[in-house]
């Protein structure tokens, strides 16, 4: 049989890439940056910017009011609200932000089946999970730390005691850092369970509200019946109560538990261990989830 001479190779001008290969570190950094920007709608449509920016403004406005009141009141020597109390007071806003942005960060990749495309590049599952986790935690930290910074700057302008304000500001930053890591992990886990964004939003809200409502109710009943010893242990069953217990035990915060029954130092260690365990556990669950999702 005569050879087929109809097949030809054409040179259409493509050139081989001769530059440096940026590798996993650059891909991980790019995914982190893109995810963090997306958490505030940057690089997305104008409609996507509305909700996160409104929630960010809602978080900052009370801090501005607190500073204005502190400066306007004659003889004032301190802010009317502790740094460590601010996040607890605005927990509804934080929950709404997490519920809206955690599914946006991970659910779309699952819904449009783009996760395998990420893993076809020089990036591994650990890189994807770490970038998404770090981006969500950073977005939450920006949301919760900015009002504290406003309060701190305002306190210095009001010429309050520098050492006292710096100590309180530092304690507040540690508190919201723990909150950001904990909430980011739990929110991403719930959002990654389903590609449906609506289900992810509902799951995150339920995770934050239902345990908190149940724990607070039992704590109130225990306080009214004189069983105050149960109050500190019931706080272990709610994410926001865990942060409350840690900061009340180690960061000089006033507990929001009924009767301001702060956990003892020993129980506070248990709170801290549970928080760290949930953070590590959330990362492990995400790794397991994307080991399956990436196939």
CSV table of C-alpha atoms in Angstrom, one decimal:
chain,number,residue,atom,x,y,z
A,1,UNK,CA,0.0,0.0,0.0
A,2,UNK,CA,1.3,3.4,-0.9
A,3,UNK,CA,2.1,5.8,2.0
A,4,UNK,CA,-0.5,8.5,2.7
A,5,UNK,CA,1.0,11.7,1.5
A,6,UNK,CA,-1.9,13.9,2.4
A,7,UNK,CA,-0.8,14.5,6.0
A,8,UNK,CA,1.4,17.6,6.4
A,9,UNK,CA,2.9,19.5,9.3
A,10,UNK,CA,2.4,23.2,9.2
A,11,UNK,CA,4.5,25.8,11.1
A,12,UNK,CA,1.9,28.3,12.3
A,13,UNK,CA,4.3,30.4,14.4
A,14,UNK,CA,4.0,28.9,17.9
A,15,UNK,CA,7.2,29.2,19.9
A,16,UNK,CA,8.2,27.1,22.9
A,17,UNK,CA,8.2,28.8,26.3
A,18,UNK,CA,11.7,29.6,27.4
A,19,UNK,CA,11.0,31.6,30.6
A,20,UNK,CA,11.2,30.5,34.2
A,21,UNK,CA,8.6,28.2,35.6
A,22,UNK,CA,6.9,29.9,38.6
A,23,UNK,CA,5.7,26.7,40.2
A,24,UNK,CA,3.4,25.8,43.1
A,25,UNK,CA,4.3,28.7,45.3
A,26,UNK,CA,3.3,31.3,42.7
A,27,UNK,CA,0.1,29.4,41.9
A,28,UNK,CA,-0.8,29.2,45.6
A,29,UNK,CA,-0.1,32.9,46.1
A,30,UNK,CA,-2.3,33.7,43.1
A,31,UNK,CA,-5.2,31.6,44.3
A,32,UNK,CA,-5.0,33.2,47.7
A,33,UNK,CA,-4.9,36.7,46.2
A,34,UNK,CA,-7.8,36.0,43.9
A,35,UNK,CA,-9.9,34.4,46.6
A,36,UNK,CA,-9.2,37.3,49.1
A,37,UNK,CA,-10.2,39.9,46.4
A,38,UNK,CA,-13.3,37.9,45.6
A,39,UNK,CA,-14.3,37.9,49.2
A,40,UNK,CA,-14.9,41.6,48.9
A,41,UNK,CA,-16.2,41.5,45.3
A,42,UNK,CA,-13.0,42.9,43.8
A,43,UNK,CA,-12.5,41.7,40.3
A,44,UNK,CA,-16.1,40.6,40.1
A,45,UNK,CA,-19.3,42.3,39.0
A,46,UNK,CA,-20.6,45.5,40.6
A,47,UNK,CA,-23.5,43.5,42.1
A,48,UNK,CA,-21.0,41.2,43.8
A,49,UNK,CA,-19.4,44.1,45.6
A,50,UNK,CA,-22.6,45.4,47.2
A,51,UNK,CA,-23.2,43.0,50.1
A,52,UNK,CA,-19.6,42.6,51.3
A,53,UNK,CA,-19.0,46.3,51.2
A,54,UNK,CA,-22.2,47.1,53.0
A,55,UNK,CA,-21.4,44.6,55.7
A,56,UNK,CA,-17.9,46.0,56.0
A,57,UNK,CA,-19.3,49.5,56.4
A,58,UNK,CA,-21.9,48.2,59.0
A,59,UNK,CA,-19.0,46.7,61.0
A,60,UNK,CA,-17.0,50.1,61.0
A,61,UNK,CA,-19.8,52.6,61.6
A,62,UNK,CA,-20.4,51.6,65.3
A,63,UNK,CA,-16.7,51.9,65.9
A,64,UNK,CA,-16.8,55.5,64.6
A,65,UNK,CA,-19.7,56.3,66.8
A,66,UNK,CA,-18.0,54.8,69.8
A,67,UNK,CA,-14.9,57.0,69.1
A,68,UNK,CA,-17.1,60.1,68.6
A,69,UNK,CA,-18.9,59.6,71.9
A,70,UNK,CA,-15.7,59.0,73.8
A,71,UNK,CA,-14.2,62.2,72.4
A,72,UNK,CA,-17.3,64.3,72.9
A,73,UNK,CA,-18.0,63.3,76.5
A,74,UNK,CA,-16.1,65.6,78.8
A,75,UNK,CA,-13.8,63.9,81.3
A,76,UNK,CA,-13.9,60.5,79.5
A,77,UNK,CA,-10.8,58.4,80.1
A,78,UNK,CA,-11.7,55.2,78.2
A,79,UNK,CA,-13.8,53.8,75.4
A,80,UNK,CA,-17.3,52.8,76.3
A,81,UNK,CA,-16.8,49.4,74.8
A,82,UNK,CA,-13.9,47.0,75.2
A,83,UNK,CA,-11.9,45.9,72.2
A,84,UNK,CA,-12.7,42.2,73.0
A,85,UNK,CA,-16.4,42.9,73.2
A,86,UNK,CA,-16.8,44.4,69.8
A,87,UNK,CA,-16.8,41.1,67.7
A,88,UNK,CA,-19.3,39.6,70.1
A,89,UNK,CA,-21.6,42.6,69.8
A,90,UNK,CA,-21.5,42.4,66.0
A,91,UNK,CA,-21.6,38.7,65.6
A,92,UNK,CA,-24.7,38.8,63.4
A,93,UNK,CA,-22.9,40.9,60.8
A,94,UNK,CA,-19.9,38.6,60.9
A,95,UNK,CA,-22.2,35.6,60.5
A,96,UNK,CA,-23.9,37.2,57.5
A,97,UNK,CA,-20.6,38.0,55.9
A,98,UNK,CA,-19.3,34.4,56.4
A,99,UNK,CA,-22.5,32.9,55.1
A,100,UNK,CA,-22.4,35.0,52.0
A,101,UNK,CA,-18.8,34.7,51.1
A,102,UNK,CA,-17.7,31.2,52.2
A,103,UNK,CA,-20.0,29.5,49.5
A,104,UNK,CA,-18.8,32.0,47.0
A,105,UNK,CA,-15.2,31.0,47.6
A,106,UNK,CA,-15.7,27.2,47.2
A,107,UNK,CA,-19.2,26.3,46.1
A,108,UNK,CA,-18.7,27.7,42.6
A,109,UNK,CA,-15.6,25.7,41.9
A,110,UNK,CA,-17.6,22.5,42.8
A,111,UNK,CA,-20.7,23.5,40.9
A,112,UNK,CA,-18.8,24.3,37.7
A,113,UNK,CA,-16.4,21.4,38.2
A,114,UNK,CA,-13.3,23.5,37.9
A,115,UNK,CA,-11.5,21.8,40.9
A,116,UNK,CA,-10.0,19.1,38.6
A,117,UNK,CA,-8.7,21.9,36.4
A,118,UNK,CA,-6.9,23.5,39.4
A,119,UNK,CA,-5.3,20.1,40.2
A,120,UNK,CA,-4.2,19.6,36.6
A,121,UNK,CA,-1.8,22.5,37.0
A,122,UNK,CA,1.3,22.5,39.3
A,123,UNK,CA,-0.8,22.8,42.4
A,124,UNK,CA,-1.8,20.1,44.9
A,125,UNK,CA,-4.9,19.7,47.1
A,126,UNK,CA,-3.0,21.1,50.1
A,127,UNK,CA,-2.2,24.2,48.1
A,128,UNK,CA,-5.8,24.7,47.2
A,129,UNK,CA,-7.2,24.2,50.7
A,130,UNK,CA,-4.5,26.3,52.3
A,131,UNK,CA,-5.0,29.2,49.9
A,132,UNK,CA,-8.8,29.1,50.3
A,133,UNK,CA,-8.6,28.8,54.1
A,134,UNK,CA,-6.0,31.6,54.4
A,135,UNK,CA,-8.0,33.9,52.1
A,136,UNK,CA,-11.3,33.4,54.0
A,137,UNK,CA,-9.5,33.8,57.4
A,138,UNK,CA,-7.8,37.0,56.1
A,139,UNK,CA,-11.0,38.4,54.8
A,140,UNK,CA,-12.7,37.8,58.2
A,141,UNK,CA,-9.7,39.3,60.0
A,142,UNK,CA,-9.9,42.4,57.9
A,143,UNK,CA,-13.6,42.6,58.7
A,144,UNK,CA,-13.2,42.3,62.4
A,145,UNK,CA,-9.8,44.0,63.0
A,146,UNK,CA,-10.6,47.2,61.1
A,147,UNK,CA,-13.2,48.5,63.6
A,148,UNK,CA,-10.7,47.8,66.4
A,149,UNK,CA,-8.1,49.8,64.6
A,150,UNK,CA,-10.6,52.7,64.2
A,151,UNK,CA,-11.3,52.5,68.0
A,152,UNK,CA,-7.5,52.4,68.8
A,153,UNK,CA,-6.7,55.4,66.6
A,154,UNK,CA,-9.6,57.3,68.1
A,155,UNK,CA,-8.5,56.5,71.6
A,156,UNK,CA,-5.0,57.9,70.8
A,157,UNK,CA,-6.5,61.0,69.3
A,158,UNK,CA,-8.6,61.4,72.5
A,159,UNK,CA,-5.3,61.1,74.4
A,160,UNK,CA,-6.4,58.2,76.5
A,161,UNK,CA,-3.7,56.2,78.3
A,162,UNK,CA,-1.4,54.8,75.7
A,163,UNK,CA,-0.3,51.6,77.5
A,164,UNK,CA,-3.9,50.7,78.5
A,165,UNK,CA,-5.3,51.2,75.0
A,166,UNK,CA,-2.4,49.3,73.3
A,167,UNK,CA,-2.9,46.4,75.7
A,168,UNK,CA,-6.6,46.3,75.0
A,169,UNK,CA,-6.1,46.6,71.3
A,170,UNK,CA,-3.6,43.7,71.3
A,171,UNK,CA,-6.0,41.5,73.2
A,172,UNK,CA,-8.7,42.4,70.8
A,173,UNK,CA,-6.5,41.5,67.8
A,174,UNK,CA,-5.7,38.1,69.3
A,175,UNK,CA,-9.4,37.4,69.9
A,176,UNK,CA,-10.5,38.3,66.4
A,177,UNK,CA,-7.6,36.3,64.9
A,178,UNK,CA,-8.8,33.2,66.7
A,179,UNK,CA,-12.4,34.0,65.7
A,180,UNK,CA,-11.3,34.4,62.0
A,181,UNK,CA,-9.5,31.1,61.9
A,182,UNK,CA,-12.3,29.2,63.6
A,183,UNK,CA,-15.1,30.8,61.6
A,184,UNK,CA,-13.3,30.5,58.3
A,185,UNK,CA,-12.7,26.8,58.8
A,186,UNK,CA,-16.2,26.0,59.9
A,187,UNK,CA,-17.7,28.1,57.2
A,188,UNK,CA,-15.7,26.6,54.4
A,189,UNK,CA,-16.4,23.1,55.6
A,190,UNK,CA,-20.1,23.7,55.5
A,191,UNK,CA,-19.9,25.5,52.1
A,192,UNK,CA,-17.8,22.7,50.6
A,193,UNK,CA,-20.3,20.0,51.4
A,194,UNK,CA,-22.6,21.2,48.6
A,195,UNK,CA,-22.1,22.8,45.2
A,196,UNK,CA,-25.4,24.7,45.7
A,197,UNK,CA,-24.6,28.1,47.0
A,198,UNK,CA,-28.1,28.6,48.6
A,199,UNK,CA,-27.7,25.4,50.6
A,200,UNK,CA,-24.2,26.5,51.7
A,201,UNK,CA,-25.5,29.9,52.9
A,202,UNK,CA,-28.2,28.1,54.9
A,203,UNK,CA,-25.8,25.6,56.3
A,204,UNK,CA,-23.3,28.3,57.6
A,205,UNK,CA,-26.1,30.3,59.2
A,206,UNK,CA,-27.5,27.2,60.9
A,207,UNK,CA,-24.1,26.2,62.2
A,208,UNK,CA,-23.6,29.6,63.8
A,209,UNK,CA,-27.1,30.3,65.1
A,210,UNK,CA,-28.6,27.0,66.2
A,211,UNK,CA,-25.7,26.0,68.6
A,212,UNK,CA,-25.5,29.5,69.9
A,213,UNK,CA,-29.2,29.7,70.6
A,214,UNK,CA,-29.3,26.3,72.2
A,215,UNK,CA,-26.2,26.9,74.4
A,216,UNK,CA,-27.4,30.4,75.5
A,217,UNK,CA,-30.9,29.0,76.4
A,218,UNK,CA,-29.4,26.2,78.5
A,219,UNK,CA,-27.0,28.7,80.1
A,220,UNK,CA,-29.9,31.0,81.0
A,221,UNK,CA,-31.9,28.1,82.5
A,222,UNK,CA,-28.8,27.0,84.5
A,223,UNK,CA,-28.3,30.5,85.8
A,224,UNK,CA,-31.9,31.0,86.8
A,225,UNK,CA,-31.9,27.7,88.7
A,226,UNK,CA,-28.6,28.4,90.5
A,227,UNK,CA,-26.6,25.7,88.6
A,228,UNK,CA,-23.9,28.1,87.6
A,229,UNK,CA,-21.3,25.4,87.3
A,230,UNK,CA,-22.9,24.2,84.1
A,231,UNK,CA,-22.7,27.6,82.4
A,232,UNK,CA,-19.0,27.5,81.6
A,233,UNK,CA,-19.3,23.9,80.1
A,234,UNK,CA,-22.3,24.7,77.9
A,235,UNK,CA,-20.2,27.4,76.1
A,236,UNK,CA,-18.2,24.6,74.5
A,237,UNK,CA,-21.0,23.8,72.1
A,238,UNK,CA,-21.2,27.1,70.2
A,239,UNK,CA,-18.5,28.7,68.0
A,240,UNK,CA,-19.0,32.3,69.3
A,241,UNK,CA,-19.3,31.0,72.9
A,242,UNK,CA,-15.9,29.3,72.5
A,243,UNK,CA,-14.3,32.6,71.5
A,244,UNK,CA,-16.1,34.3,74.4
A,245,UNK,CA,-14.7,31.7,76.8
A,246,UNK,CA,-11.1,31.9,75.6
A,247,UNK,CA,-11.0,35.7,75.7
A,248,UNK,CA,-12.7,35.9,79.1
A,249,UNK,CA,-10.1,33.4,80.5
A,250,UNK,CA,-6.9,34.7,79.0
A,251,UNK,CA,-7.5,38.1,77.4
A,252,UNK,CA,-9.1,40.1,80.2
A,253,UNK,CA,-12.5,40.2,78.5
A,254,UNK,CA,-15.8,40.5,80.2
A,255,UNK,CA,-17.8,37.3,79.5
A,256,UNK,CA,-21.2,37.6,77.8
A,257,UNK,CA,-22.4,34.4,79.6
A,258,UNK,CA,-25.3,34.9,82.0
A,259,UNK,CA,-24.2,36.6,85.2
A,260,UNK,CA,-20.8,37.2,83.4
A,261,UNK,CA,-19.8,33.7,84.7
A,262,UNK,CA,-16.4,33.5,83.0
A,263,UNK,CA,-14.8,30.0,82.7
A,264,UNK,CA,-12.1,29.3,85.2
A,265,UNK,CA,-8.5,29.1,84.0
A,266,UNK,CA,-8.6,25.3,83.8
A,267,UNK,CA,-11.8,25.3,81.8
A,268,UNK,CA,-10.4,28.1,79.7
A,269,UNK,CA,-7.6,25.8,78.7
A,270,UNK,CA,-10.3,23.3,77.5
A,271,UNK,CA,-11.9,26.1,75.5
A,272,UNK,CA,-8.6,26.9,73.8
A,273,UNK,CA,-7.9,23.3,73.0
A,274,UNK,CA,-11.3,22.9,71.5
A,275,UNK,CA,-10.8,26.0,69.4
A,276,UNK,CA,-7.5,24.8,68.1
A,277,UNK,CA,-8.9,21.3,67.6
A,278,UNK,CA,-11.7,22.7,65.5
A,279,UNK,CA,-9.3,24.7,63.4
A,280,UNK,CA,-7.1,21.7,62.7
A,281,UNK,CA,-10.1,19.5,62.2
A,282,UNK,CA,-11.7,21.9,59.7
A,283,UNK,CA,-8.5,21.8,57.6
A,284,UNK,CA,-8.4,18.0,57.8
A,285,UNK,CA,-12.1,17.8,56.7
A,286,UNK,CA,-11.4,20.1,53.8
A,287,UNK,CA,-8.4,18.1,52.7
A,288,UNK,CA,-10.6,14.9,52.7
A,289,UNK,CA,-13.4,16.7,50.8
A,290,UNK,CA,-11.1,17.8,48.0
A,291,UNK,CA,-9.3,14.5,47.8
A,292,UNK,CA,-12.7,13.2,46.6
A,293,UNK,CA,-13.7,16.4,44.7
A,294,UNK,CA,-10.5,16.5,42.7
A,295,UNK,CA,-10.9,13.1,41.1
